[in-house]
Amino acid sequence: MNFDAETSQPTWKLWGEEREEGAVYTIYLKKVRYQNPTKTLLLESDDERSHLEWETIRVKFIKAGTIEKLVNSLASDDGELESTFVNIFLATYRTFASPHHVLSLLIERYEYLVNNKEALSESMIDPHKKTVVSALHVWLDSYPEDFRDPPLHTCLRCLHSFTFTYLPKTELHIKATYRLERFLKECKQSDTTTFISDDYDLVIANSPHSPYNFPNIAERHFAEQLTRMDRDVLRSMVAHQCLGAVWSKNKRAGSAPTVLATIDQFNAVSLRVISTVILAINSERPHVIETWIDIAQELRVLKNFSSLKAIISGLQSNSVFRLKKTWHSVPRDKVELFQELARIFSEENNQWAQRKLLIREGTAKFADTFGHNDRHLQKIIQKQQSTMSLNIGTIPYLGTFLTDLTMIDAATPDLLPDGLINFDKKRKEFEVLAQIKLLQGAANSYNITEDSVFDQWFHSILVLDDREAFRISCQIEPSDNITSSCANSIIGTGKKQKYINYEHKKNDSISSNCSSKSLYGLSDDGLHSPNNSLDKQVKKYYSLILKLNNFVI
């Protein structure tokens, strides 16, 4: 229920439902104020309120309906564009209809109006026609990818033919013509699959050919470059591809390529954390962990929650987290900082808290929130305003929102018992999509120059899958008949001993069956970077890696 700001009287009240053939509507009573035109306005201002009178009007929102009814609901009864409904419909319709089907219905409705098959009054025909045209404008401008279906671009050709017949030389016709010509000129998409030949010369991280000597690097610069990568992937992501858990289904994986690109980038970072730790020289391994913690700290200041979560996931993986002796050599204050950063994504800090944090910082200039007991982060964040030299936005951990959408999808049916499309579900989904799009806009605030040398280093890292990483980890520190899942160790010495559990932490991730990927976490099957999997080409370097770590096969 909504209240008027001045009178504290309720302005909206739920009345009930109303049914008609093919649709169910939720009815609200809205109390509105208007100026009585019969009263003079030349009286004292104190008396002006007395001339404001109240009127109660009925407002209906479609709750469920057939696809035809939903398309017709793009316009109100008086023919005005229902802008909120249009935005929700265009953002979510792909879960129950194809672009071609929706376009056909809009064109059919316009033709009905032209021929007045609905027996509307002459004064109502033009407003309804304008609403159809306006909806097509919004659709073409906001979701051009719906009209990009090479090589024929069938939907766009259909729209172009419609405007040529009914709306020649109008803005919509010119826009459709321009897009069709541009799409037809574009080259066919090249095959993005990269195959590694048997003689491909993989570069081992920290070899003489590596442009960086990790971990002796500038942590802030590394954090900025990871943020630049995440920013580019996030800006390219099509939000509606997050719907329906399409990204997790093999048979429809092609329907969500931009979401899968986000998953791949996350996994690429997490895998490189694991590999750089596992493949490091024994004496360097604690320093590598410390460096990743410092990079994670900089990512927190940069408000990049995606790579931050990726680094936390990598350090919490079985193969890294079980290395008791290595963690024992990591400075105690760094371990405490790591624990503070990990709490942001812990099970105790639920999805609601993570989402609140993202939204709060989404439009803030600096990171300004931290846990009550996060003393290390408090000090770091307090210094940020004097040291931050670039404009920053926010990179979300997308898994938070994909979890919300997956829960909505699982808990709310697509269809009501009578077969009508459940549009209330679409409204709930749209609220999550709107938050994602808000953070996509915030990502534009980052102004980070690309460092090609960093990219060379990033892609030169020899990536181990989860099984191989765990096998090497067990050679680094044998379990001594005690499973790593229940091992404990003491960090620090003297009176201030810090206990840390080396049990593999369960990440708040969503399982995915797509190409052996798991979303934002490490599955038992392992994660595989598209271009850096441990295959036959890598095994010839395996002996060298073990020798570098003083192992014997």
Coordinates of C-alpha atoms in Angstrom, one line a residue:
M1 CA 0.0 0.0 0.0
N2 CA 1.3 3.5 -1.0
F3 CA 0.8 6.7 1.0
D4 CA 0.5 10.3 -0.1
A5 CA 3.5 12.2 1.1
E6 CA 1.5 15.2 2.4
T7 CA -1.6 13.6 3.8
S8 CA -0.3 10.2 4.8
Q9 CA -3.5 8.8 3.3
P10 CA -3.2 5.6 1.3
T11 CA -3.1 6.2 -2.5
W12 CA -3.1 2.5 -3.6
K13 CA -5.2 -0.3 -2.3
L14 CA -5.4 -3.9 -3.5
W15 CA -8.9 -4.6 -4.5
G16 CA -8.8 -8.1 -6.0
E17 CA -8.7 -10.0 -9.3
E18 CA -10.7 -9.7 -12.4
R19 CA -10.9 -12.4 -15.1
E20 CA -11.7 -12.3 -18.7
E21 CA -11.2 -14.7 -21.5
G22 CA -7.4 -15.3 -21.9
A23 CA -6.3 -13.0 -19.0
V24 CA -6.3 -12.4 -15.3
Y25 CA -5.9 -8.9 -13.9
T26 CA -4.9 -7.6 -10.5
I27 CA -7.1 -4.6 -9.6
Y28 CA -6.0 -1.7 -7.4
L29 CA -7.9 1.3 -6.3
K30 CA -5.8 4.4 -6.6
K31 CA -6.7 7.6 -4.8
V32 CA -5.8 10.7 -6.8
R33 CA -6.1 14.4 -6.1
Y34 CA -7.2 16.9 -8.6
Q35 CA -8.0 20.7 -8.6
N36 CA -11.7 21.5 -8.8
P37 CA -11.9 23.7 -11.8
T38 CA -15.1 25.4 -10.5
K39 CA -13.3 26.8 -7.6
T40 CA -11.4 30.1 -7.8
L41 CA -7.7 30.0 -7.2
L42 CA -7.5 33.6 -6.2
L43 CA -8.0 32.9 -2.5
E44 CA -5.4 32.8 0.2
S45 CA -2.9 30.0 0.0
D46 CA -4.1 28.5 3.3
D47 CA -7.5 27.9 1.7
E48 CA -6.1 26.3 -1.5
R49 CA -5.9 22.8 0.0
S50 CA -9.7 22.9 0.4
H51 CA -10.1 23.1 -3.3
L52 CA -8.2 19.8 -3.8
E53 CA -10.6 17.0 -4.1
W54 CA -10.1 13.2 -4.1
E55 CA -11.1 10.7 -6.7
T56 CA -10.8 6.9 -6.7
I57 CA -9.9 5.2 -9.9
R58 CA -9.4 1.6 -10.9
V59 CA -6.0 0.5 -12.1
K60 CA -5.5 -3.0 -13.5
F61 CA -2.3 -4.9 -14.1
I62 CA -2.2 -8.0 -16.1
K63 CA -1.3 -10.9 -13.8
A64 CA -1.4 -13.7 -16.3
G65 CA -2.6 -14.1 -19.9
T66 CA -2.1 -15.6 -23.3
I67 CA 0.7 -14.2 -25.4
E68 CA -1.9 -12.3 -27.5
K69 CA -3.3 -10.6 -24.3
L70 CA 0.1 -9.7 -23.1
V71 CA 0.9 -8.0 -26.4
N72 CA -2.4 -6.1 -26.3
S73 CA -1.5 -5.0 -22.8
L74 CA 1.3 -2.9 -24.2
A75 CA -1.3 -0.2 -24.5
S76 CA -3.7 1.0 -21.8
D77 CA -7.5 1.0 -22.4
D78 CA -7.2 4.6 -23.7
G79 CA -4.4 3.6 -26.1
E80 CA -1.5 5.1 -24.1
L81 CA 1.8 3.2 -24.0
E82 CA 2.2 1.3 -20.7
S83 CA 5.9 2.1 -20.4
T84 CA 6.6 0.0 -17.3
F85 CA 4.8 -3.0 -18.8
V86 CA 6.7 -2.6 -22.1
N87 CA 10.0 -2.6 -20.3
I88 CA 9.2 -5.8 -18.3
F89 CA 7.7 -7.5 -21.4
L90 CA 10.6 -6.8 -23.7
A91 CA 13.2 -7.9 -21.0
T92 CA 11.5 -11.2 -20.2
Y93 CA 9.4 -12.4 -23.1
R94 CA 12.0 -14.8 -24.5
T95 CA 11.2 -17.3 -21.8
F96 CA 7.7 -17.9 -23.3
A97 CA 7.9 -16.6 -27.0
S98 CA 10.3 -16.1 -29.8
P99 CA 11.1 -12.7 -31.3
H100 CA 9.5 -13.6 -34.6
H101 CA 6.3 -14.6 -32.8
V102 CA 6.1 -11.4 -30.8
L103 CA 6.9 -9.3 -33.9
S104 CA 4.1 -11.1 -35.9
L105 CA 1.6 -10.3 -33.2
L106 CA 2.5 -6.6 -33.1
I107 CA 2.3 -6.4 -36.9
E108 CA -1.0 -8.2 -36.8
R109 CA -2.4 -5.9 -34.1
Y110 CA -1.4 -2.8 -36.2
E111 CA -3.2 -4.3 -39.2
Y112 CA -6.3 -5.0 -37.1
L113 CA -6.2 -1.3 -36.1
V114 CA -5.8 -0.1 -39.7
N115 CA -8.8 -2.2 -40.7
N116 CA -10.6 -1.4 -37.4
K117 CA -11.4 -5.0 -36.8
E118 CA -11.8 -4.3 -33.0
A119 CA -14.6 -1.7 -33.7
L120 CA -12.8 1.1 -31.8
S121 CA -14.0 4.7 -32.1
E122 CA -12.1 6.8 -34.6
S123 CA -10.5 8.8 -31.8
M124 CA -9.0 5.7 -30.2
I125 CA -7.5 4.1 -33.4
D126 CA -4.6 6.5 -33.8
P127 CA -3.4 6.3 -30.1
H128 CA -3.4 2.5 -30.3
K129 CA -1.5 2.6 -33.6
K130 CA 1.1 5.0 -32.1
T131 CA 1.5 2.7 -29.2
V132 CA 2.4 -0.2 -31.4
V133 CA 4.9 1.9 -33.3
S134 CA 6.4 3.2 -30.0
A135 CA 6.8 -0.4 -28.7
L136 CA 8.6 -1.3 -31.9
H137 CA 10.9 1.7 -31.5
V138 CA 11.8 0.7 -27.9
W139 CA 12.3 -2.9 -28.9
L140 CA 14.6 -2.1 -31.8
D141 CA 16.6 0.4 -29.8
S142 CA 17.0 -1.5 -26.6
Y143 CA 17.3 -5.1 -27.9
P144 CA 18.9 -5.0 -31.3
E145 CA 20.3 -8.5 -30.8
D146 CA 16.8 -9.8 -31.2
F147 CA 16.8 -8.7 -34.8
R148 CA 20.3 -10.0 -35.5
D149 CA 19.9 -13.6 -36.8
P150 CA 22.4 -14.0 -39.7
P151 CA 22.6 -14.7 -42.5
L152 CA 19.0 -13.7 -43.4
H153 CA 18.0 -11.5 -40.5
T154 CA 14.4 -12.7 -40.9
C155 CA 12.9 -10.6 -38.1
L156 CA 14.5 -7.4 -39.3
R157 CA 13.4 -8.1 -42.9
C158 CA 9.9 -8.7 -41.6
L159 CA 9.9 -5.4 -39.7
H160 CA 11.4 -3.6 -42.7
S161 CA 8.7 -5.0 -45.0
F162 CA 6.0 -3.9 -42.5
T163 CA 7.3 -0.3 -42.3
F164 CA 7.7 -0.1 -46.0
T165 CA 4.1 -1.0 -46.4
Y166 CA 2.4 1.0 -43.6
L167 CA 5.0 3.5 -42.4
P168 CA 7.2 4.5 -45.4
K169 CA 9.7 7.3 -44.8
T170 CA 8.9 7.4 -41.1
E171 CA 11.6 7.2 -38.4
L172 CA 10.9 3.6 -37.7
H173 CA 11.3 2.7 -41.4
I174 CA 14.5 4.6 -41.7
K175 CA 15.9 2.9 -38.6
A176 CA 14.9 -0.6 -39.8
T177 CA 16.5 0.1 -43.2
Y178 CA 19.7 1.4 -41.7
R179 CA 20.1 -1.6 -39.3
L180 CA 19.3 -4.1 -42.1
E181 CA 21.9 -2.6 -44.4
R182 CA 24.5 -2.6 -41.6
F183 CA 23.8 -6.2 -40.5
L184 CA 24.0 -7.4 -44.1
K185 CA 27.4 -5.8 -44.5
E186 CA 28.8 -7.5 -41.5
C187 CA 31.0 -10.5 -42.1
K188 CA 29.8 -13.8 -40.9
Q189 CA 30.8 -14.6 -37.4
S190 CA 34.2 -16.5 -37.4
D191 CA 34.6 -19.7 -35.6
T192 CA 35.9 -18.6 -32.1
T193 CA 37.1 -22.0 -31.1
T194 CA 40.8 -22.1 -30.7
F195 CA 42.6 -25.4 -31.3
I196 CA 46.0 -26.0 -29.8
S197 CA 48.3 -28.0 -32.1
D198 CA 50.6 -30.7 -30.8
D199 CA 53.6 -28.5 -31.3
Y200 CA 52.1 -25.4 -29.7
D201 CA 54.7 -23.8 -27.5
L202 CA 53.0 -23.1 -24.2
V203 CA 54.8 -20.5 -22.0
I204 CA 55.2 -21.5 -18.4
A205 CA 54.5 -18.8 -15.9
N206 CA 57.6 -17.2 -14.4
S207 CA 59.8 -18.6 -17.2
P208 CA 62.3 -16.3 -18.8
H209 CA 59.7 -15.5 -21.5
S210 CA 57.1 -14.4 -19.0
P211 CA 56.5 -10.6 -19.1
Y212 CA 55.9 -10.5 -15.4
N213 CA 57.7 -12.3 -12.6
F214 CA 54.8 -13.2 -10.4
P215 CA 54.5 -12.7 -7.4
N216 CA 56.9 -9.7 -7.6
I217 CA 54.3 -7.4 -9.2
A218 CA 52.4 -4.2 -8.5
E219 CA 49.2 -5.5 -6.8
R220 CA 47.1 -2.3 -7.6
H221 CA 48.0 -2.5 -11.3
F222 CA 47.1 -6.2 -11.4
A223 CA 43.7 -5.5 -9.7
E224 CA 43.0 -2.7 -12.2
Q225 CA 43.8 -4.9 -15.2
L226 CA 41.5 -7.7 -13.8
T227 CA 38.8 -5.1 -13.3
R228 CA 39.3 -3.9 -16.9
M229 CA 38.8 -7.5 -18.2
D230 CA 35.7 -7.9 -16.0
R231 CA 34.3 -4.5 -17.0
D232 CA 34.5 -5.4 -20.7
V233 CA 32.8 -8.8 -20.2
L234 CA 30.1 -7.2 -18.0
R235 CA 29.3 -4.4 -20.4
S236 CA 28.9 -6.9 -23.2
M237 CA 26.6 -9.2 -21.3
V238 CA 23.0 -9.3 -22.4
A239 CA 21.0 -9.3 -19.1
H240 CA 18.0 -11.2 -20.3
Q241 CA 20.3 -14.2 -21.1
C242 CA 20.4 -14.7 -17.3
L243 CA 16.8 -15.8 -17.3
G244 CA 15.5 -19.4 -17.1
A245 CA 18.9 -20.8 -16.1
V246 CA 19.5 -21.2 -19.9
W247 CA 23.2 -20.8 -19.3
S248 CA 23.4 -24.0 -17.3
K249 CA 21.7 -26.2 -19.9
N250 CA 23.8 -27.9 -22.5
K251 CA 21.0 -28.1 -25.1
R252 CA 20.5 -24.3 -25.0
A253 CA 23.9 -23.1 -24.1
G254 CA 24.1 -21.2 -27.3
S255 CA 21.2 -19.0 -26.1
A256 CA 23.3 -17.4 -23.4
P257 CA 26.8 -16.8 -24.8
T258 CA 27.4 -13.5 -22.9
V259 CA 26.6 -15.1 -19.5
L260 CA 28.9 -18.0 -20.3
A261 CA 31.6 -15.5 -21.2
T262 CA 31.2 -14.0 -17.7
I263 CA 31.5 -17.5 -16.2
D264 CA 34.6 -18.2 -18.3
Q265 CA 36.3 -15.0 -17.2
F266 CA 35.6 -15.8 -13.5
N267 CA 36.9 -19.3 -13.8
A268 CA 39.9 -18.1 -15.7
V269 CA 40.9 -15.9 -12.8
S270 CA 40.2 -18.6 -10.2
L271 CA 42.2 -21.2 -12.1
R272 CA 45.2 -18.9 -12.4
V273 CA 45.1 -18.4 -8.6
I274 CA 45.3 -22.1 -8.1
S275 CA 47.9 -22.8 -10.7
T276 CA 50.3 -20.0 -9.6
V277 CA 50.1 -21.3 -6.0
I278 CA 50.5 -25.0 -6.9
L279 CA 53.3 -24.5 -9.5
A280 CA 55.3 -22.0 -7.5
I281 CA 58.7 -22.9 -6.1
N282 CA 58.3 -24.1 -2.5
S283 CA 60.0 -21.2 -0.9
E284 CA 57.9 -18.8 -3.0
R285 CA 54.5 -20.3 -2.4
P286 CA 53.5 -18.4 0.8
H287 CA 54.5 -15.2 -1.0
V288 CA 52.3 -16.1 -4.0
I289 CA 49.3 -16.6 -1.6
E290 CA 50.1 -13.3 0.1
T291 CA 50.2 -11.5 -3.3
W292 CA 46.8 -12.8 -4.3
I293 CA 45.4 -11.7 -1.0
D294 CA 46.9 -8.2 -1.6
I295 CA 45.4 -8.2 -5.1
A296 CA 42.0 -9.2 -3.6
Q297 CA 42.3 -6.3 -1.2
E298 CA 42.8 -3.9 -4.1
L299 CA 39.8 -5.4 -5.9
R300 CA 37.7 -4.7 -2.8
V301 CA 38.7 -1.1 -2.9
L302 CA 38.0 -1.0 -6.6
K303 CA 34.6 -2.6 -5.9
N304 CA 35.2 -5.5 -8.2
F305 CA 33.3 -8.3 -6.5
S306 CA 33.7 -10.7 -9.4
S307 CA 37.5 -11.2 -9.5
L308 CA 37.5 -10.8 -5.7
K309 CA 35.2 -13.8 -5.4
A310 CA 37.2 -15.6 -8.0
I311 CA 40.4 -15.2 -6.0
I312 CA 38.7 -16.2 -2.8
S313 CA 37.3 -19.3 -4.5
G314 CA 40.8 -20.2 -5.8
L315 CA 42.4 -19.8 -2.4
Q316 CA 39.6 -21.8 -0.8
S317 CA 39.9 -24.7 -3.3
N318 CA 40.8 -28.1 -2.0
S319 CA 44.2 -28.1 -3.6
V320 CA 45.3 -24.7 -2.1
F321 CA 43.4 -24.5 1.2
R322 CA 44.8 -27.9 2.4
L323 CA 48.4 -26.7 2.3
K324 CA 48.9 -26.3 6.0
K325 CA 52.6 -25.7 6.0
T326 CA 52.3 -23.1 3.3
W327 CA 49.5 -21.2 5.1
H328 CA 51.5 -21.4 8.3
S329 CA 54.2 -19.3 6.6
V330 CA 51.8 -16.6 5.4
P331 CA 51.9 -13.5 7.7
R332 CA 49.1 -13.6 10.3
D333 CA 47.7 -10.2 9.3
K334 CA 47.4 -11.4 5.7
V335 CA 45.5 -14.5 6.8
E336 CA 43.1 -12.2 8.9
L337 CA 42.6 -10.0 5.9
F338 CA 41.8 -13.0 3.7
Q339 CA 39.2 -14.1 6.3
E340 CA 37.6 -10.7 6.3
L341 CA 37.4 -10.7 2.5
A342 CA 36.0 -14.2 2.4
R343 CA 33.3 -13.3 4.9
I344 CA 31.7 -11.1 2.2
F345 CA 30.7 -14.3 0.4
S346 CA 30.4 -16.7 3.3
E347 CA 27.3 -18.8 4.0
E348 CA 26.8 -16.8 7.2
N349 CA 26.6 -13.6 5.0
N350 CA 23.5 -14.6 3.1
Q351 CA 22.5 -13.6 -0.4
W352 CA 20.4 -10.7 0.8
A353 CA 23.4 -9.1 2.5
Q354 CA 25.5 -9.6 -0.6
R355 CA 22.9 -8.0 -2.8
K356 CA 22.4 -5.1 -0.4
L357 CA 26.2 -4.5 -0.4
L358 CA 26.2 -4.5 -4.3
I359 CA 23.3 -2.1 -4.6
R360 CA 24.6 0.2 -1.9
E361 CA 28.0 0.5 -3.6
G362 CA 26.7 0.3 -7.1
T363 CA 26.5 4.1 -7.5
A364 CA 28.9 5.1 -4.7
K365 CA 32.2 6.8 -5.6
F366 CA 34.2 4.7 -3.2
A367 CA 33.9 1.5 -1.3
D368 CA 32.4 2.6 2.0
T369 CA 30.9 -0.5 3.6
F370 CA 32.6 -3.2 5.7
G371 CA 31.8 -5.7 8.4
H372 CA 31.8 -4.6 12.0
N373 CA 34.8 -6.8 12.9
D374 CA 36.8 -6.2 9.7
R375 CA 39.5 -4.1 11.2
H376 CA 42.0 -4.6 8.3
L377 CA 39.5 -3.6 5.7
Q378 CA 38.4 -0.6 7.7
K379 CA 42.0 0.8 7.6
I380 CA 42.3 0.0 3.9
I381 CA 39.1 1.6 2.9
Q382 CA 39.7 4.7 5.1
K383 CA 42.8 5.4 3.0
Q384 CA 41.2 4.9 -0.4
Q385 CA 40.0 8.5 -0.9
S386 CA 43.5 9.9 -0.7
T387 CA 45.1 7.2 -2.9
M388 CA 42.4 6.4 -5.5
S389 CA 43.5 8.0 -8.8
L390 CA 40.9 6.7 -11.2
N391 CA 37.1 6.8 -11.5
I392 CA 35.6 3.5 -10.3
G393 CA 32.3 1.8 -10.7
T394 CA 31.2 -1.6 -9.5
I395 CA 31.6 -5.0 -10.9
P396 CA 29.1 -7.4 -9.3
Y397 CA 29.5 -11.0 -8.5
L398 CA 26.9 -12.1 -10.9
G399 CA 26.3 -15.4 -9.1
T400 CA 24.3 -13.5 -6.5
F401 CA 21.7 -12.4 -9.1
L402 CA 21.8 -15.7 -11.0
T403 CA 21.0 -17.4 -7.7
D404 CA 18.0 -15.1 -7.3
L405 CA 16.8 -15.8 -10.8
T406 CA 17.2 -19.5 -10.4
M407 CA 15.2 -19.5 -7.2
I408 CA 12.4 -17.5 -8.9
D409 CA 12.5 -19.9 -11.8
A410 CA 12.3 -23.0 -9.6
A411 CA 9.7 -21.6 -7.1
T412 CA 7.3 -19.9 -9.5
P413 CA 5.5 -21.7 -12.3
D414 CA 5.8 -20.4 -15.9
L415 CA 2.1 -21.2 -16.5
L416 CA -1.0 -21.1 -14.2
P417 CA -3.2 -24.2 -14.0
D418 CA -5.4 -22.8 -16.7
G419 CA -2.4 -22.5 -19.1
L420 CA -2.0 -18.7 -18.9
I421 CA 1.5 -17.2 -18.9
N422 CA 2.4 -16.2 -15.4
F423 CA 3.4 -12.5 -15.9
D424 CA 3.8 -11.9 -12.2
K425 CA 6.8 -14.2 -12.4
K426 CA 8.2 -11.9 -15.2
R427 CA 7.8 -8.9 -12.9
K428 CA 9.9 -10.6 -10.2
E429 CA 12.5 -11.5 -12.8
F430 CA 12.6 -8.0 -14.2
E431 CA 13.4 -6.6 -10.7
V432 CA 16.6 -8.7 -10.7
L433 CA 17.5 -7.8 -14.3
A434 CA 17.0 -4.1 -13.5
Q435 CA 19.6 -4.4 -10.7
I436 CA 22.0 -6.1 -13.1
K437 CA 21.6 -3.4 -15.7
L438 CA 22.1 -0.7 -13.0
L439 CA 25.5 -2.3 -12.2
Q440 CA 26.3 -2.6 -15.9
G441 CA 25.9 1.1 -16.2
A442 CA 28.0 1.7 -13.1
A443 CA 30.8 -0.3 -14.7
N444 CA 31.2 2.5 -17.3
S445 CA 32.7 4.6 -14.6
Y446 CA 36.0 2.7 -14.8
N447 CA 38.7 4.4 -16.8
I448 CA 41.5 1.9 -17.1
T449 CA 44.0 1.7 -19.8
E450 CA 44.7 -1.7 -21.3
D451 CA 48.0 -3.2 -20.6
S452 CA 48.8 -5.7 -23.3
V453 CA 51.8 -7.0 -21.4
F454 CA 49.4 -8.0 -18.5
D455 CA 47.2 -9.8 -21.0
Q456 CA 50.2 -11.7 -22.3
W457 CA 51.1 -12.8 -18.8
F458 CA 47.5 -13.7 -18.0
H459 CA 47.1 -16.0 -21.0
S460 CA 50.6 -17.5 -20.6
I461 CA 49.8 -19.1 -17.3
L462 CA 49.8 -22.9 -17.5
V463 CA 46.4 -23.8 -16.1
L464 CA 45.8 -27.0 -14.2
D465 CA 42.4 -28.6 -13.9
D466 CA 41.2 -29.4 -10.4
R467 CA 42.2 -33.0 -10.4
E468 CA 45.8 -32.3 -11.5
A469 CA 46.1 -29.4 -9.0
F470 CA 44.9 -31.6 -6.2
R471 CA 47.3 -34.4 -7.1
I472 CA 50.3 -32.0 -7.1
S473 CA 49.0 -30.5 -3.9
C474 CA 49.1 -33.9 -2.2
Q475 CA 52.7 -34.3 -3.4
I476 CA 53.6 -30.9 -2.0
E477 CA 52.2 -31.8 1.4
P478 CA 51.2 -35.4 1.9
S479 CA 48.1 -35.9 4.1
D480 CA 49.9 -38.4 6.4
N481 CA 46.7 -40.5 6.5
I482 CA 44.7 -37.5 7.7
T483 CA 42.2 -36.3 5.1
S484 CA 42.6 -32.7 4.1
S485 CA 38.9 -32.2 4.6
C486 CA 39.3 -32.4 8.4
A487 CA 42.8 -31.1 8.9
N488 CA 43.4 -28.1 11.1
S489 CA 46.5 -25.9 11.6
I490 CA 47.6 -23.1 13.7
I491 CA 48.6 -19.8 12.1
G492 CA 50.9 -17.6 14.1
T493 CA 53.0 -18.2 17.1
G494 CA 53.2 -17.3 20.8
K495 CA 50.2 -16.1 22.7
K496 CA 48.3 -14.8 19.7
Q497 CA 47.8 -18.1 17.8
K498 CA 45.2 -18.0 15.0
Y499 CA 43.4 -21.2 14.2
I500 CA 42.4 -21.8 10.6
N501 CA 40.4 -24.7 9.3
Y502 CA 41.9 -26.2 6.1
E503 CA 38.6 -27.9 5.2
H504 CA 37.6 -27.0 1.6
K505 CA 35.1 -24.2 1.9
K506 CA 31.7 -24.7 0.2
N507 CA 31.3 -21.8 -2.2
D508 CA 27.9 -20.2 -2.7
S509 CA 27.8 -21.3 -6.3
I510 CA 25.4 -22.6 -8.8
S511 CA 26.2 -25.9 -10.5
S512 CA 26.4 -25.8 -14.2
N513 CA 26.4 -28.6 -16.7
C514 CA 27.7 -26.5 -19.5
S515 CA 31.0 -27.7 -21.0
S516 CA 32.2 -29.0 -17.6
K517 CA 32.0 -25.5 -16.1
S518 CA 30.6 -24.7 -12.7
L519 CA 29.4 -21.2 -12.0
Y520 CA 31.8 -19.2 -9.8
G521 CA 33.2 -22.2 -7.9
L522 CA 35.2 -25.4 -8.4
S523 CA 33.3 -28.6 -9.0
D524 CA 34.5 -32.1 -8.4
D525 CA 34.9 -32.5 -12.2
G526 CA 37.3 -29.5 -12.3
L527 CA 37.1 -26.3 -14.3
H528 CA 38.6 -25.9 -17.7
S529 CA 39.7 -22.7 -19.3
P530 CA 38.8 -22.7 -23.0
N531 CA 42.4 -22.1 -24.2
N532 CA 44.5 -23.4 -21.4
S533 CA 43.4 -27.0 -20.4
L534 CA 45.9 -29.5 -19.2
D535 CA 46.0 -31.8 -22.3
K536 CA 48.7 -33.7 -24.1
Q537 CA 50.6 -30.6 -25.0
V538 CA 51.0 -29.6 -21.4
K539 CA 52.1 -33.0 -20.1
K540 CA 55.5 -32.6 -21.7
Y541 CA 56.1 -29.7 -19.3
Y542 CA 54.9 -31.6 -16.3
S543 CA 58.3 -33.1 -15.4
L544 CA 59.9 -29.6 -15.6
I545 CA 57.2 -28.2 -13.2
L546 CA 57.8 -30.9 -10.7
K547 CA 61.6 -30.5 -10.9
L548 CA 61.1 -26.8 -10.2
N549 CA 59.3 -27.8 -7.0
N550 CA 62.0 -30.3 -6.1
F551 CA 59.7 -33.3 -6.8
V552 CA 60.6 -36.6 -8.5
I553 CA 58.1 -38.4 -10.6

